[in-house]
Short mmCIF file of N, CA and C in Angstrom, two decimals:
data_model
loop_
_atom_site.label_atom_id
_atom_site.label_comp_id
_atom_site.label_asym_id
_atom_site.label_seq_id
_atom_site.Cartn_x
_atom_site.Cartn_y
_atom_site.Cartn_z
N UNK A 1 101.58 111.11 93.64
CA UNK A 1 101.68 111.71 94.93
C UNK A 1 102.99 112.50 94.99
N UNK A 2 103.04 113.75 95.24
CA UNK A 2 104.06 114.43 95.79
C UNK A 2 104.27 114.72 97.13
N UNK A 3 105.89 114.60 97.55
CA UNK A 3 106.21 114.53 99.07
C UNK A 3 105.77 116.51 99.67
N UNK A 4 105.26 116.52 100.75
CA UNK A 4 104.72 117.94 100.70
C UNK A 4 106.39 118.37 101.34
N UNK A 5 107.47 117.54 101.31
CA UNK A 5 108.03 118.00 101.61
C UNK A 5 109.39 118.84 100.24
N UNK A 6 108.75 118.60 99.55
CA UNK A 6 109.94 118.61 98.02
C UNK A 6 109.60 119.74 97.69
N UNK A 7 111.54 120.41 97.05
CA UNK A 7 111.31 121.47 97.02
C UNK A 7 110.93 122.12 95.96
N UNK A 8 110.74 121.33 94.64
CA UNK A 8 110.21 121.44 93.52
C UNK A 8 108.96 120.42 93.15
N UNK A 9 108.11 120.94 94.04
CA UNK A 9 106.73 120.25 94.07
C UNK A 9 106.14 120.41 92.22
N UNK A 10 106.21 121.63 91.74
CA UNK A 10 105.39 122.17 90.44
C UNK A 10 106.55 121.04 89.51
N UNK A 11 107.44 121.20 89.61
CA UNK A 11 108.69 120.24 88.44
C UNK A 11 108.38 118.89 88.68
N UNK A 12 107.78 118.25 90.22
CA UNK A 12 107.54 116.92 89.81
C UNK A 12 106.56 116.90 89.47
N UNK A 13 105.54 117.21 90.13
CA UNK A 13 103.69 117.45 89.48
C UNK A 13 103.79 117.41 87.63
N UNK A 14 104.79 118.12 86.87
CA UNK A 14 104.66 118.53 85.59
C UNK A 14 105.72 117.14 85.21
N UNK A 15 106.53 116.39 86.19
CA UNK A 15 107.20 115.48 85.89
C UNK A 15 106.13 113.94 85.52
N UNK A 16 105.50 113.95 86.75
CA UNK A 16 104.81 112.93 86.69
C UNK A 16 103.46 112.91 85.78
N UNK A 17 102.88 114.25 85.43
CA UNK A 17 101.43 114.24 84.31
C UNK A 17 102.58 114.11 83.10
N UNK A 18 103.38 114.48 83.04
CA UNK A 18 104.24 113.85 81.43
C UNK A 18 103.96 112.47 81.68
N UNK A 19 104.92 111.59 82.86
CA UNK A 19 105.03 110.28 82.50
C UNK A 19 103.46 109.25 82.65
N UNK A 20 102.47 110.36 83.06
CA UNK A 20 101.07 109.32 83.15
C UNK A 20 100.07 109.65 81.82
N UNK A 21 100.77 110.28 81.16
CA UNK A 21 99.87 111.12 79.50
C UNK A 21 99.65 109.42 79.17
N UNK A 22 98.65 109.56 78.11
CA UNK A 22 98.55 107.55 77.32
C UNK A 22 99.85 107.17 76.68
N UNK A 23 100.17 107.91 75.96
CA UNK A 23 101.48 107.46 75.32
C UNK A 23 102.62 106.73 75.88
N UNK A 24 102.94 108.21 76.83
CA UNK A 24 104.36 108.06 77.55
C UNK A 24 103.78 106.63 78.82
N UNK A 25 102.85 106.20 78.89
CA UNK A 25 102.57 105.44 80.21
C UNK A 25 103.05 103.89 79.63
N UNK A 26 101.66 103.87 77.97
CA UNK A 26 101.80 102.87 77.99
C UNK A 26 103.78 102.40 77.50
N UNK A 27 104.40 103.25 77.15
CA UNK A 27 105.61 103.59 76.83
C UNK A 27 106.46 102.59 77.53
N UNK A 28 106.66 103.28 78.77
CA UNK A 28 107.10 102.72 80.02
C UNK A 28 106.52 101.45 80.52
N UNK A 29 104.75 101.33 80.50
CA UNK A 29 104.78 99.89 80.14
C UNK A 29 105.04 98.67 80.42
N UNK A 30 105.30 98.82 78.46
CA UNK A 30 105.88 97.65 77.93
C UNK A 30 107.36 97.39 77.49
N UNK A 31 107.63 98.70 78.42
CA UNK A 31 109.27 98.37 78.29
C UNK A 31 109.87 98.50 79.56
N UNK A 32 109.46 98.68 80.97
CA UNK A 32 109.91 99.05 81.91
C UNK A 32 108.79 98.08 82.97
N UNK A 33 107.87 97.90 82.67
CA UNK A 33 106.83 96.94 83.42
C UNK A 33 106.06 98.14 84.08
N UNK A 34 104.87 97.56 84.53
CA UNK A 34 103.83 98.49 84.70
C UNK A 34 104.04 99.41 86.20
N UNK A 35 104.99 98.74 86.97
CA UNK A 35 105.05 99.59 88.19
C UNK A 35 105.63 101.10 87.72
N UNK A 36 106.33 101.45 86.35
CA UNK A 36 106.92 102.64 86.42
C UNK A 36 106.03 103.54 86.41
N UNK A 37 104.22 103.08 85.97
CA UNK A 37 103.25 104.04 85.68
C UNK A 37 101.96 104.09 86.28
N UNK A 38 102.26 102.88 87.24
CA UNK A 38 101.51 102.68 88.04
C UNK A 38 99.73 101.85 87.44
N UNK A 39 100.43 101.40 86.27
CA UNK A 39 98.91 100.89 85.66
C UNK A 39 97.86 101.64 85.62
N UNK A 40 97.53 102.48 84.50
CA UNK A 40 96.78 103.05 83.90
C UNK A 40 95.42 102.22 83.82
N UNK A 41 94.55 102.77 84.05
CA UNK A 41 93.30 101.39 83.41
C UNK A 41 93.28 101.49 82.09
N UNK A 42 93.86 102.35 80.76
CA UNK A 42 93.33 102.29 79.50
C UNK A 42 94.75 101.38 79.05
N UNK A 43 95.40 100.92 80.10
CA UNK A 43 96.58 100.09 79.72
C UNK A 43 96.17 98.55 79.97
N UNK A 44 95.00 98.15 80.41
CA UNK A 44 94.44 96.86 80.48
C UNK A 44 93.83 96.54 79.38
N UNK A 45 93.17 95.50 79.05
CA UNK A 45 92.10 95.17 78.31
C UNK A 45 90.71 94.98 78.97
N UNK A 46 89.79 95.20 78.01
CA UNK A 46 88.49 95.46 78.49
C UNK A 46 88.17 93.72 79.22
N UNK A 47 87.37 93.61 80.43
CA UNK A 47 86.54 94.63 80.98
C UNK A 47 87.08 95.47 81.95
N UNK A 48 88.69 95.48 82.02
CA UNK A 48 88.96 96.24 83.02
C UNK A 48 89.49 97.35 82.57
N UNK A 49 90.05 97.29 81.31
CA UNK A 49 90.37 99.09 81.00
C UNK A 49 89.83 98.80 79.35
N UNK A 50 90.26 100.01 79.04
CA UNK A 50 90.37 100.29 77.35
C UNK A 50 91.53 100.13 76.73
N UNK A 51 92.92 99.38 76.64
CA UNK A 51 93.66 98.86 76.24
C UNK A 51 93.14 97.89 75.19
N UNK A 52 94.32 97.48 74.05
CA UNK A 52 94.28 97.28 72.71
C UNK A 52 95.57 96.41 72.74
N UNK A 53 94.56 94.85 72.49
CA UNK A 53 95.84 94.07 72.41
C UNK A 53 96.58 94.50 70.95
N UNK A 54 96.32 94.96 70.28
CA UNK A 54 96.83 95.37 68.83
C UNK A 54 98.18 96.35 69.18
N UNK A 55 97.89 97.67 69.93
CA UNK A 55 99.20 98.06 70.70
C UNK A 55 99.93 97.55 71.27
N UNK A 56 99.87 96.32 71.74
CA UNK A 56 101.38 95.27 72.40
C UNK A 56 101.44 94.61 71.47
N UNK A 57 100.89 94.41 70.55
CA UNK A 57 101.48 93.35 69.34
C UNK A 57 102.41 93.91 68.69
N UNK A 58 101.88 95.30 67.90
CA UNK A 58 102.35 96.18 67.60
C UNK A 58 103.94 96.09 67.95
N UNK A 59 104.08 96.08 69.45
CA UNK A 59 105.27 96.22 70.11
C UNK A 59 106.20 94.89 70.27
N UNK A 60 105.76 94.20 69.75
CA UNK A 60 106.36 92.61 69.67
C UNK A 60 105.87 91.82 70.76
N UNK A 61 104.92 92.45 71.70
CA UNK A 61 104.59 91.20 72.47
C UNK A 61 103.56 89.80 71.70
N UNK A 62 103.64 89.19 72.30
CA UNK A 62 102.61 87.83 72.20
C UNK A 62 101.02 88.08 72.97
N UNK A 63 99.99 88.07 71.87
CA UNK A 63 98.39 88.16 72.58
C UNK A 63 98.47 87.40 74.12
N UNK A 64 99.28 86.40 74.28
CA UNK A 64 98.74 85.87 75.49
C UNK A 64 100.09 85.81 76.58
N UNK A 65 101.01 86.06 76.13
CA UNK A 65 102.08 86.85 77.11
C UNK A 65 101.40 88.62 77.74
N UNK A 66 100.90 89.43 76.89
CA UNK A 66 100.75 90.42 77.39
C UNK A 66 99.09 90.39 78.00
N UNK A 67 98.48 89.41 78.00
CA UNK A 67 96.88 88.89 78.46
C UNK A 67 97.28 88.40 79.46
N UNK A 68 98.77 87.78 79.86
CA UNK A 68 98.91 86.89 81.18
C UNK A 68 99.60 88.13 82.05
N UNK A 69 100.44 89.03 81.69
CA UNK A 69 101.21 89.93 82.27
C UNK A 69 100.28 91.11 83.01
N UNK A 70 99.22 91.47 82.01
CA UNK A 70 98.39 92.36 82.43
C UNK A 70 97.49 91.75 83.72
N UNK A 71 96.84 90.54 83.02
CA UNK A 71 95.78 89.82 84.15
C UNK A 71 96.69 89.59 85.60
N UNK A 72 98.18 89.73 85.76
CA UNK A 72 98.78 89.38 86.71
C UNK A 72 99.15 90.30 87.59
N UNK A 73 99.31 91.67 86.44
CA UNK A 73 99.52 92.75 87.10
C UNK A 73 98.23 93.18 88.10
N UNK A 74 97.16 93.19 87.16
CA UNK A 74 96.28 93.71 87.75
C UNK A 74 95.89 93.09 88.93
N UNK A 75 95.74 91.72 88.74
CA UNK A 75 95.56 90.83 90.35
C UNK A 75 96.26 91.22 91.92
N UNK A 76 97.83 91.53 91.33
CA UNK A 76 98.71 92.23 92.08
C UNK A 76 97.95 93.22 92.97
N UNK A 77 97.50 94.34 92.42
CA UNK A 77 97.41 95.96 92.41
C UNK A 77 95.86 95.90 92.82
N UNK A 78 94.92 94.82 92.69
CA UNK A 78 93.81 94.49 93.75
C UNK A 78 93.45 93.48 94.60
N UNK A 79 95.13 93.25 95.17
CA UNK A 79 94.78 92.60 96.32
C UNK A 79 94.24 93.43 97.82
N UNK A 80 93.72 92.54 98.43
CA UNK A 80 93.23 93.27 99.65
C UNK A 80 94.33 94.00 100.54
N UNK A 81 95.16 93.35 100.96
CA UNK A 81 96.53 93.41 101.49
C UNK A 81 97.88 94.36 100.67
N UNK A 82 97.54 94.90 101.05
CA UNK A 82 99.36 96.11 99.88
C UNK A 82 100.19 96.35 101.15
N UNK A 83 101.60 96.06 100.08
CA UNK A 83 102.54 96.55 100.51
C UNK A 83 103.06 97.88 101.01
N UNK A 84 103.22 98.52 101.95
CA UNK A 84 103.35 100.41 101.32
C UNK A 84 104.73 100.65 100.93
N UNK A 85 105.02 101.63 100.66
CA UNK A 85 106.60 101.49 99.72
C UNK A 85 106.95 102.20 100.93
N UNK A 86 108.24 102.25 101.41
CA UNK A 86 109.29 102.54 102.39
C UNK A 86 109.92 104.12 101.59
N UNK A 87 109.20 105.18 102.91
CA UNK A 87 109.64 106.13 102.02
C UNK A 87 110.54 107.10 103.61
N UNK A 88 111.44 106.56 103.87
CA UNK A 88 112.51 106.47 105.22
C UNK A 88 114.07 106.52 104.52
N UNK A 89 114.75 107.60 104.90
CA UNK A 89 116.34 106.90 104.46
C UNK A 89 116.80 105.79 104.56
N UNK A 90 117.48 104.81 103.89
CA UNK A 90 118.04 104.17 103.63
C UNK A 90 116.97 102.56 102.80
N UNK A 91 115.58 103.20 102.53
CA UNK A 91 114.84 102.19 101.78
C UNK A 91 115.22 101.37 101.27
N UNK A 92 116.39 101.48 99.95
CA UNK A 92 116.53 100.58 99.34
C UNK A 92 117.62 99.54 100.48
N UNK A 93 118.51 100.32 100.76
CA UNK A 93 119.26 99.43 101.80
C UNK A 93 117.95 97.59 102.84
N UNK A 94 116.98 98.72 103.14
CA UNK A 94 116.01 97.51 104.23
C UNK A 94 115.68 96.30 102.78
N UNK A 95 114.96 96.93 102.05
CA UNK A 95 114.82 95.96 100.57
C UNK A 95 115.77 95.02 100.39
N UNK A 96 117.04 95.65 99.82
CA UNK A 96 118.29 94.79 99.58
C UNK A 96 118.72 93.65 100.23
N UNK A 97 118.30 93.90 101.68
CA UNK A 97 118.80 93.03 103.00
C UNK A 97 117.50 92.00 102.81
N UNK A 98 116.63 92.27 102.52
CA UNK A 98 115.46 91.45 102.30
C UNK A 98 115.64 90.50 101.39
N UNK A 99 115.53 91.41 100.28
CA UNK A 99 115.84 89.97 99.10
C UNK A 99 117.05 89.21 98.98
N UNK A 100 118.06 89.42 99.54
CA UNK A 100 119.00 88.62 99.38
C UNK A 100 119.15 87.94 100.21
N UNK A 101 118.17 88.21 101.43
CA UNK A 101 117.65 86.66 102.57
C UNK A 101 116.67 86.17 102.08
N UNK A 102 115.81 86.51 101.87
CA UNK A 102 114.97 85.84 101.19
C UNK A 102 115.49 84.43 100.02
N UNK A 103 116.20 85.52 99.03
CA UNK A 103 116.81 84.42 98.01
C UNK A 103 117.66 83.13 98.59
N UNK A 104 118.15 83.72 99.88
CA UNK A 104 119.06 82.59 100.39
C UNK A 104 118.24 81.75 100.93
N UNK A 105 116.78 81.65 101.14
CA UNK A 105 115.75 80.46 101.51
C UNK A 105 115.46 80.13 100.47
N UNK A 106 114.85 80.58 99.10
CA UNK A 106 114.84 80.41 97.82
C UNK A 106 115.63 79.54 97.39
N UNK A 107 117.27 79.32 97.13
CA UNK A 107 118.04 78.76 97.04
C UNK A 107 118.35 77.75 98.10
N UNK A 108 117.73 77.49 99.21
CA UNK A 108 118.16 76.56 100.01
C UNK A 108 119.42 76.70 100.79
N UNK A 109 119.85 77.70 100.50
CA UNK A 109 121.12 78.13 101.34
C UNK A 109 121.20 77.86 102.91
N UNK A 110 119.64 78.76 103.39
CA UNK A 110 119.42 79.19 104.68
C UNK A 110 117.94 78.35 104.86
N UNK A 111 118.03 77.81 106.24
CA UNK A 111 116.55 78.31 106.57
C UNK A 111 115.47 79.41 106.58
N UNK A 112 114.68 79.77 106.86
CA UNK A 112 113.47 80.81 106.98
C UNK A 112 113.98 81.16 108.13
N UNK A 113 113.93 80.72 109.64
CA UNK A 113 114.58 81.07 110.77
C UNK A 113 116.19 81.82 110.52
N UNK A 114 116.53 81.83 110.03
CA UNK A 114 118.02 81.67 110.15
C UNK A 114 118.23 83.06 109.51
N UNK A 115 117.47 82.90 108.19
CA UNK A 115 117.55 84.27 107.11
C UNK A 115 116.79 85.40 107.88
N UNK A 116 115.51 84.84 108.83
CA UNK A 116 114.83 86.73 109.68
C UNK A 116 115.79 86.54 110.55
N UNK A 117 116.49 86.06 111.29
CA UNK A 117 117.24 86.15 112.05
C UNK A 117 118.48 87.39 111.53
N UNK A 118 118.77 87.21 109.97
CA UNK A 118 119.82 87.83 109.38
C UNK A 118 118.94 89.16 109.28
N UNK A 119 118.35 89.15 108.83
CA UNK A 119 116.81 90.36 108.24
C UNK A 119 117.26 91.46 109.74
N UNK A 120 117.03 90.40 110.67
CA UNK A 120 117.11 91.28 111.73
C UNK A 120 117.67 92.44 112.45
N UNK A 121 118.73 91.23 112.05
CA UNK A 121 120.49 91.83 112.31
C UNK A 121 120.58 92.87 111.63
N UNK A 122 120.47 92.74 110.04
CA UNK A 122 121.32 93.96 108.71
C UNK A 122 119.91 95.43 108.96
N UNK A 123 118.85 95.04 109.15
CA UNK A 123 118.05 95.79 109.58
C UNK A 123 118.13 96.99 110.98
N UNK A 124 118.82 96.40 112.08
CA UNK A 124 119.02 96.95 113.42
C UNK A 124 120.34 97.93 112.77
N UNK A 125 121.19 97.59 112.22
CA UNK A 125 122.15 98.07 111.77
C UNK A 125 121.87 99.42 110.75
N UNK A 126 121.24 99.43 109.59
CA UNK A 126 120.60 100.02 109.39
C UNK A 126 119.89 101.19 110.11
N UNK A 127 118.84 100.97 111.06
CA UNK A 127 117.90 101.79 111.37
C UNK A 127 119.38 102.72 112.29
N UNK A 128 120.05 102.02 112.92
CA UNK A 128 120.85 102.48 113.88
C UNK A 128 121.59 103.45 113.33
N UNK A 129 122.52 103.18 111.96
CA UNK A 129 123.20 104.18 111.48
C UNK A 129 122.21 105.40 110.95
N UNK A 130 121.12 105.39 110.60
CA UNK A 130 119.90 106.41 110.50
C UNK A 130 120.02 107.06 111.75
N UNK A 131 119.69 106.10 112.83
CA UNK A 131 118.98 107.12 113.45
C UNK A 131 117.81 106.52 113.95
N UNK A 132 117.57 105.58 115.00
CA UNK A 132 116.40 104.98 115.30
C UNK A 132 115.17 105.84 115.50
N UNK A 133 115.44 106.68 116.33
CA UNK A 133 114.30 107.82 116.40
C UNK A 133 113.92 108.68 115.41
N UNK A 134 115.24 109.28 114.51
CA UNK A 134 114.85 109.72 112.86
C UNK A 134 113.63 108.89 112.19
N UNK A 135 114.45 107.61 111.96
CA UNK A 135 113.77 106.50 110.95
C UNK A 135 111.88 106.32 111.35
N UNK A 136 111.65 106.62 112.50
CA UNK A 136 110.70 106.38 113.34
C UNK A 136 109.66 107.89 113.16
N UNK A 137 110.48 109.48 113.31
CA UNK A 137 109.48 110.44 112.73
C UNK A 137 109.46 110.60 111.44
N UNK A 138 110.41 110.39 110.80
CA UNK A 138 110.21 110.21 109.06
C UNK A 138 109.42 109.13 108.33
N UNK A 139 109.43 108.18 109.02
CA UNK A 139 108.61 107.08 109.04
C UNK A 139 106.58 107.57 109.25
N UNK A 140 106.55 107.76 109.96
CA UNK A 140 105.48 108.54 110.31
C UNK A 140 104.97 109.97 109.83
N UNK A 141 106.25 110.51 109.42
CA UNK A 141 105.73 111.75 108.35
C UNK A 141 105.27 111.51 107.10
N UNK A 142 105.87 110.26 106.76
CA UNK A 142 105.78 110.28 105.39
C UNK A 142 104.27 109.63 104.86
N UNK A 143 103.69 108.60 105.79
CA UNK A 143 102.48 108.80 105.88
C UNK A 143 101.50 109.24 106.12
N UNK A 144 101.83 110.53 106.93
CA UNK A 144 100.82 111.64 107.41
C UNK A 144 100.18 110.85 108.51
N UNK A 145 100.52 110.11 109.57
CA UNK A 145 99.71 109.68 110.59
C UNK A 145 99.65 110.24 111.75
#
């Protein structure tokens, strides 16, 4: 997908059919994990793609490390429920604030209450230095709604 707003639409278009060719995909892979390519189906094994456990062996993986990685990926990527990726200034910032509350329930640090409570906070802060009303039409542009 290209943003219709970018100003070198043709340079990413020619950016991204490089990085989704078979090669360069499965490339990225098995060395970067499958979100960089968005999982190819000829990067699975049959019955769901045309992938070749012989090419991850090849690459030093293990038959049933890259049989568990794939089957996991793919489970991921057809669930009913998806995530949409945050495509708003300061994205990675809302993320960041996430997982490192999160981890602090993970670790037992925090409660669940305690950590959205924090979520909340580093979040309001956030949208605010944006731009609440920005964050809100960019938000909405970027999905075309």
């Amino acid at each position: 997908m290209v943003s219709r707003l970018s100003k070198k639409k043709e340079a990413t278009y020619d950016f991204l059919a490089f990085i989704a060719n078979k090669k360069n995909a499965f490339l990225t892979a098995r060395m970067a994990g499958l979100e960089s390519s968005q999982a190819m189906k000829y990067e699975y094994f049959p019955p769901i793609g045309t992938g070749s456990i012989v090419e991850w062996e090849n690459q030093g993986w293990d038959k049933a490390d890259a049989t568990s990685f794939l089957q996991a990926y793919y489970e991921n990527l057809t669930l009913p429920e998806q995530q949409l990726y945050l495509r708003i200034p300061g994205a990675a910032e809302y993320w960041h604030e996430l997982d490192v509350r999160v981890s602090s329930v993970l670790a037992g640090q925090k409660t669940p209450k305690a950590a959205l409570d924090d979520i909340y906070q580093a979040w309001e802060q956030i949208t605010e230095r944006y731009g609440r009303e920005n964050q809100k039409r960019l938000y909405i542009e970027s999905y075309a709604y």
